Amino acid sequence: MARNYAYFPGCTLRSHAQDYERQALAACGALGIELTELPDWNCCGATYPLNAENVMELIAPARILIDAGRYGGDLVTLCAVCFHVLRRSAHFLETHPFALERLNAFVLEAPTTGGPTRATCSKCCEMTSVGQRCAKR
Amino acid sequence: MDASAAQPLDLSGREATWVREIETLSEQKLLACYQCGRCSAGCPMVDEMDLLPNQVIRLAQLGMQSVLESQAAWVCAACLTCQARCPKGIDLPRVMEAIRILALRAGGARLLAGDLSPQALAEAPPMALIGALRKAGG
């Protein structure tokens, strides 16, 4: 049974780690996992902002999570740094509704309801949903 | 920077405000730290630091703004080992980030894209470049 996920490659896989992406995509193809690349994706930000004051630094990962929401909500990324940023951003927005509201006001593509949805890693089955808890936790 | 050098200690007025500023930026309670040193024991970057992570916290607790001159906060890679091991649950990387932010506000950007050599720009992975510029670019 083929599984289909939204796919976020990230900047480094398109420049310095092209071999890694080629091999991972081939492995996913052999395992029947279809990865649909997000159109018009942007850099995840590369660092998770540790500054409590500046929520705006989360705009880049939030936009990616919002786009992933349009493609079913499950997002795969191969890059450990992208996963770190996206996963922590999703968790932060999940637990800080006020920050999510502020971000949604700034991101033009934000849906009228919902907002960022889920992030998952190619290496684990952990998923989060902004606004709702994963059933496994 | 010499941690043992005598420095004036004043916990009134400006210093207290400065401590609160760090606590607000980092969302951490600095006085929760009782200096057990587990952060410094586990830090993989500690050999490169002029102050140990627990010394950074101590100076910040006491409102000693000389901590802004330390290189320790810039060396911190935010690997979160200290945060995982802290028995008081202090998120040290957030404190380091607060110190970096205050240092940037006081002295401007430490790293600009224009300062990097064309070779570095070509060879460094984008995640490293963006990470470094976000950390030290202000």
Tab-separated table of C-alpha atoms in Angstrom:
chain	number	residue	atom	x	y	z
A	1	MET	CA	0.000	0.000	0.000
A	2	ALA	CA	1.520	3.227	-1.097
A	3	ARG	CA	1.759	5.956	1.498
A	4	ASN	CA	1.911	9.575	0.491
A	5	TYR	CA	3.438	12.360	2.528
A	6	ALA	CA	4.213	16.008	1.998
A	7	TYR	CA	7.971	16.410	1.702
A	8	PHE	CA	10.188	19.308	2.761
A	9	PRO	CA	13.753	18.922	1.409
A	10	GLY	CA	15.388	21.989	2.968
A	11	CYS	CA	18.253	24.114	1.644
A	12	THR	CA	21.183	21.833	2.425
A	13	LEU	CA	19.754	18.796	0.632
A	14	ARG	CA	19.551	20.916	-2.515
A	15	SER	CA	23.154	22.068	-2.354
A	16	HIS	CA	25.668	20.127	-0.244
A	17	ALA	CA	23.769	16.921	0.440
A	18	GLN	CA	22.310	16.018	-2.924
A	19	ASP	CA	23.587	12.444	-2.661
A	20	TYR	CA	21.720	11.958	0.586
A	21	GLU	CA	18.457	13.154	-0.930
A	22	ARG	CA	18.866	10.999	-4.039
A	23	GLN	CA	19.528	7.877	-1.975
A	24	ALA	CA	16.741	8.574	0.536
A	25	LEU	CA	14.183	9.201	-2.203
A	26	ALA	CA	15.237	5.988	-3.962
A	27	ALA	CA	14.864	4.060	-0.690
A	28	CYS	CA	11.438	5.586	-0.068
A	29	GLY	CA	10.404	4.685	-3.627
A	30	ALA	CA	11.469	1.070	-3.081
A	31	LEU	CA	9.453	0.957	0.153
A	32	GLY	CA	6.332	2.318	-1.529
A	33	ILE	CA	6.482	5.695	0.202
A	34	GLU	CA	5.526	8.577	-2.060
A	35	LEU	CA	6.908	11.975	-1.125
A	36	THR	CA	5.245	15.043	-2.632
A	37	GLU	CA	7.516	18.052	-2.423
A	38	LEU	CA	5.888	21.181	-1.025
A	39	PRO	CA	5.626	23.799	-3.779
A	40	ASP	CA	7.319	27.129	-3.091
A	41	TRP	CA	8.941	26.081	0.173
A	42	ASN	CA	11.282	28.327	2.121
A	43	CYS	CA	14.206	27.786	4.485
A	44	CYS	CA	13.107	26.473	7.889
A	45	GLY	CA	15.348	28.995	9.626
A	46	ALA	CA	18.107	26.497	10.522
A	47	THR	CA	18.038	27.472	14.213
A	48	TYR	CA	15.159	27.137	16.603
A	49	PRO	CA	14.742	30.590	18.155
A	50	LEU	CA	15.502	30.470	21.892
A	51	ASN	CA	14.494	34.069	22.441
A	52	ALA	CA	11.174	34.214	24.259
A	53	GLU	CA	10.381	37.723	23.064
A	54	ASN	CA	10.556	37.344	19.307
A	55	VAL	CA	7.808	35.031	18.050
A	56	MET	CA	8.297	36.383	14.526
A	57	GLU	CA	11.367	34.185	14.086
A	58	LEU	CA	8.924	31.282	13.890
A	59	ILE	CA	7.289	32.614	10.719
A	60	ALA	CA	9.509	30.549	8.397
A	61	PRO	CA	8.815	27.126	10.002
A	62	ALA	CA	5.155	28.046	10.592
A	63	ARG	CA	4.689	28.757	6.897
A	64	ILE	CA	6.108	25.325	6.047
A	65	LEU	CA	3.810	23.645	8.587
A	66	ILE	CA	0.818	25.537	7.183
A	67	ASP	CA	1.687	24.401	3.647
A	68	ALA	CA	2.058	20.828	4.912
A	69	GLY	CA	-1.440	21.104	6.359
A	70	ARG	CA	-2.815	21.548	2.859
A	71	TYR	CA	-1.244	18.266	1.811
A	72	GLY	CA	-2.779	16.091	4.482
A	73	GLY	CA	-0.920	17.327	7.525
A	74	ASP	CA	1.931	14.791	7.672
A	75	LEU	CA	5.274	16.302	6.758
A	76	VAL	CA	8.480	14.388	6.081
A	77	THR	CA	11.887	15.985	6.150
A	78	LEU	CA	15.186	14.152	5.736
A	79	CYS	CA	17.367	16.828	7.297
A	80	ALA	CA	17.911	16.500	11.055
A	81	VAL	CA	18.217	20.277	11.462
A	82	CYS	CA	14.977	20.964	9.573
A	83	PHE	CA	13.252	18.259	11.630
A	84	HIS	CA	14.519	19.799	14.862
A	85	VAL	CA	13.261	23.270	13.936
A	86	LEU	CA	9.912	22.108	12.508
A	87	ARG	CA	9.171	19.701	15.325
A	88	ARG	CA	9.977	22.167	18.100
A	89	SER	CA	8.102	24.949	16.281
A	90	ALA	CA	5.027	22.720	15.942
A	91	HIS	CA	5.256	21.848	19.643
A	92	PHE	CA	5.653	25.480	20.663
A	93	LEU	CA	2.705	26.629	18.557
A	94	GLU	CA	0.657	23.716	19.846
A	95	THR	CA	1.229	24.788	23.438
A	96	HIS	CA	1.135	28.564	22.882
A	97	PRO	CA	-2.172	29.480	21.174
A	98	PHE	CA	-1.505	33.189	21.585
A	99	ALA	CA	1.753	32.922	19.628
A	100	LEU	CA	-0.057	30.925	16.935
A	101	GLU	CA	-2.701	33.636	16.685
A	102	ARG	CA	-0.033	36.319	16.296
A	103	LEU	CA	1.773	34.329	13.615
A	104	ASN	CA	-1.401	33.599	11.694
A	105	ALA	CA	-2.039	37.326	11.557
A	106	PHE	CA	1.306	37.791	9.803
A	107	VAL	CA	1.326	34.812	7.434
A	108	LEU	CA	-0.857	35.594	4.432
A	109	GLU	CA	-1.340	31.949	3.517
A	110	ALA	CA	-2.749	31.086	6.928
A	111	PRO	CA	-6.094	29.304	6.707
A	112	THR	CA	-8.976	30.920	8.549
A	113	THR	CA	-9.108	27.996	10.949
A	114	GLY	CA	-6.546	25.462	12.025
A	115	GLY	CA	-3.163	26.950	11.324
A	116	PRO	CA	-0.048	24.810	11.341
A	117	THR	CA	-0.826	21.143	11.495
A	118	ARG	CA	1.559	18.273	11.898
A	119	ALA	CA	5.239	17.531	11.561
A	120	THR	CA	6.843	14.131	11.438
A	121	CYS	CA	10.297	12.773	10.790
A	122	SER	CA	11.353	10.151	8.327
A	123	LYS	CA	13.151	8.406	11.181
A	124	CYS	CA	10.329	8.115	13.694
A	125	CYS	CA	6.572	7.893	13.841
A	126	GLU	CA	6.162	10.818	16.173
A	127	MET	CA	3.561	13.294	14.974
A	128	THR	CA	2.107	16.404	16.441
A	129	SER	CA	-0.960	18.378	15.599
A	130	VAL	CA	-1.168	22.032	16.452
A	131	GLY	CA	-4.326	22.541	18.454
A	132	GLN	CA	-4.796	18.854	19.214
A	133	ARG	CA	-2.779	16.220	20.999
A	134	CYS	CA	-1.391	13.190	19.222
A	135	ALA	CA	-3.328	10.083	20.271
A	136	LYS	CA	-0.084	8.323	21.188
A	137	ARG	CA	0.819	10.811	23.878
B	1	MET	CA	38.173	36.825	30.711
B	2	ASP	CA	39.306	36.005	34.233
B	3	ALA	CA	36.446	34.779	36.433
B	4	SER	CA	38.536	35.116	39.565
B	5	ALA	CA	39.238	38.811	39.059
B	6	ALA	CA	37.683	40.983	41.745
B	7	GLN	CA	34.631	42.794	40.489
B	8	PRO	CA	32.310	45.148	42.307
B	9	LEU	CA	29.041	43.527	43.308
B	10	ASP	CA	25.912	45.659	43.433
B	11	LEU	CA	22.477	44.086	43.478
B	12	SER	CA	20.566	47.346	43.610
B	13	GLY	CA	18.852	49.280	40.851
B	14	ARG	CA	20.398	48.820	37.435
B	15	GLU	CA	21.870	45.386	38.143
B	16	ALA	CA	18.544	43.997	39.400
B	17	THR	CA	16.813	45.317	36.270
B	18	TRP	CA	19.467	43.693	34.120
B	19	VAL	CA	18.978	40.321	35.851
B	20	ARG	CA	15.227	40.592	35.267
B	21	GLU	CA	15.896	41.375	31.604
B	22	ILE	CA	17.872	38.140	31.206
B	23	GLU	CA	15.133	36.233	33.026
B	24	THR	CA	12.452	37.747	30.780
B	25	LEU	CA	14.354	37.062	27.547
B	26	SER	CA	15.195	33.490	28.535
B	27	GLU	CA	12.062	32.678	30.549
B	28	GLN	CA	14.378	31.056	33.118
B	29	LYS	CA	14.763	31.603	36.857
B	30	LEU	CA	18.464	32.317	37.312
B	31	LEU	CA	18.372	31.989	41.091
B	32	ALA	CA	17.138	28.404	40.806
B	33	CYS	CA	20.757	27.467	40.007
B	34	TYR	CA	22.697	26.195	43.033
B	35	GLN	CA	25.979	25.820	41.146
B	36	CYS	CA	26.262	22.035	41.073
B	37	GLY	CA	28.255	22.289	37.842
B	38	ARG	CA	26.644	19.449	35.916
B	39	CYS	CA	26.128	21.797	32.952
B	40	SER	CA	29.857	22.453	32.778
B	41	ALA	CA	30.706	18.783	33.315
B	42	GLY	CA	28.662	17.694	30.312
B	43	CYS	CA	29.293	20.590	27.953
B	44	PRO	CA	31.056	19.398	24.765
B	45	MET	CA	32.252	22.938	23.983
B	46	VAL	CA	33.588	23.787	27.429
B	47	ASP	CA	37.242	23.502	26.370
B	48	GLU	CA	36.699	26.446	24.040
B	49	MET	CA	34.982	28.618	26.639
B	50	ASP	CA	36.645	31.314	28.724
B	51	LEU	CA	33.967	30.908	31.416
B	52	LEU	CA	32.324	27.647	32.404
B	53	PRO	CA	28.557	27.538	31.801
B	54	ASN	CA	27.859	27.487	35.558
B	55	GLN	CA	30.140	30.528	35.980
B	56	VAL	CA	28.142	32.345	33.302
B	57	ILE	CA	24.974	31.644	35.269
B	58	ARG	CA	26.660	32.795	38.511
B	59	LEU	CA	27.762	36.121	37.009
B	60	ALA	CA	24.300	36.615	35.510
B	61	GLN	CA	22.660	35.827	38.875
B	62	LEU	CA	24.745	38.535	40.494
B	63	GLY	CA	23.982	41.081	37.810
B	64	MET	CA	27.568	41.303	36.642
B	65	GLN	CA	27.325	42.686	33.142
B	66	SER	CA	30.932	41.757	32.480
B	67	VAL	CA	29.483	38.384	31.427
B	68	LEU	CA	28.574	40.089	28.142
B	69	GLU	CA	32.284	40.268	27.303
B	70	SER	CA	32.690	36.521	27.713
B	71	GLN	CA	33.028	34.331	24.643
B	72	ALA	CA	31.172	31.453	26.315
B	73	ALA	CA	27.719	32.416	25.027
B	74	TRP	CA	29.062	32.582	21.453
B	75	VAL	CA	30.776	29.215	21.741
B	76	CYS	CA	27.594	27.562	23.063
B	77	ALA	CA	26.235	25.323	20.315
B	78	ALA	CA	22.799	24.963	21.940
B	79	CYS	CA	23.177	21.177	21.953
B	80	LEU	CA	20.932	21.123	25.055
B	81	THR	CA	23.093	18.623	26.997
B	82	CYS	CA	23.209	21.019	29.983
B	83	GLN	CA	19.468	21.573	29.817
B	84	ALA	CA	18.864	17.816	29.861
B	85	ARG	CA	21.170	17.326	32.867
B	86	CYS	CA	20.290	20.358	34.993
B	87	PRO	CA	18.715	19.085	38.233
B	88	LYS	CA	16.879	22.400	38.591
B	89	GLY	CA	15.432	22.313	35.080
B	90	ILE	CA	17.153	25.480	33.904
B	91	ASP	CA	17.285	25.811	30.120
B	92	LEU	CA	20.857	27.101	29.868
B	93	PRO	CA	20.893	27.561	26.079
B	94	ARG	CA	18.062	30.056	26.516
B	95	VAL	CA	20.140	31.955	29.081
B	96	MET	CA	23.072	31.929	26.651
B	97	GLU	CA	20.760	33.242	23.914
B	98	ALA	CA	19.572	36.029	26.227
B	99	ILE	CA	23.207	36.968	26.906
B	100	ARG	CA	23.957	36.947	23.163
B	101	ILE	CA	20.939	39.151	22.481
B	102	LEU	CA	21.966	41.668	25.150
B	103	ALA	CA	25.536	41.673	23.803
B	104	LEU	CA	24.235	42.222	20.252
B	105	ARG	CA	21.976	45.023	21.418
B	106	ALA	CA	24.915	46.663	23.161
B	107	GLY	CA	27.524	46.189	20.471
B	108	GLY	CA	25.867	45.424	17.129
B	109	ALA	CA	26.219	42.410	14.866
B	110	ARG	CA	29.221	40.150	15.406
B	111	LEU	CA	28.963	38.477	12.026
B	112	LEU	CA	27.802	39.866	8.702
B	113	ALA	CA	27.427	37.882	5.490
B	114	GLY	CA	29.811	40.338	3.804
B	115	ASP	CA	32.557	39.431	6.277
B	116	LEU	CA	32.620	35.807	5.132
B	117	SER	CA	35.099	34.768	2.472
B	118	PRO	CA	33.743	33.597	-0.900
B	119	GLN	CA	35.304	30.217	-0.096
B	120	ALA	CA	33.380	29.948	3.180
B	121	LEU	CA	30.163	30.984	1.448
B	122	ALA	CA	30.694	28.327	-1.214
B	123	GLU	CA	31.808	25.490	1.041
B	124	ALA	CA	29.722	25.849	4.201
B	125	PRO	CA	26.339	24.107	4.136
B	126	PRO	CA	23.438	26.599	3.962
B	127	MET	CA	22.173	25.435	7.368
B	128	ALA	CA	25.503	26.370	8.967
B	129	LEU	CA	25.615	29.791	7.273
B	130	ILE	CA	22.033	30.665	8.141
B	131	GLY	CA	22.451	29.327	11.667
B	132	ALA	CA	25.617	31.353	12.268
B	133	LEU	CA	24.140	34.546	10.822
B	134	ARG	CA	20.984	34.190	12.881
B	135	LYS	CA	23.027	33.543	16.006
B	136	ALA	CA	25.561	36.324	15.677
B	137	GLY	CA	24.064	38.595	13.038
B	138	GLY	CA	21.651	40.340	15.381
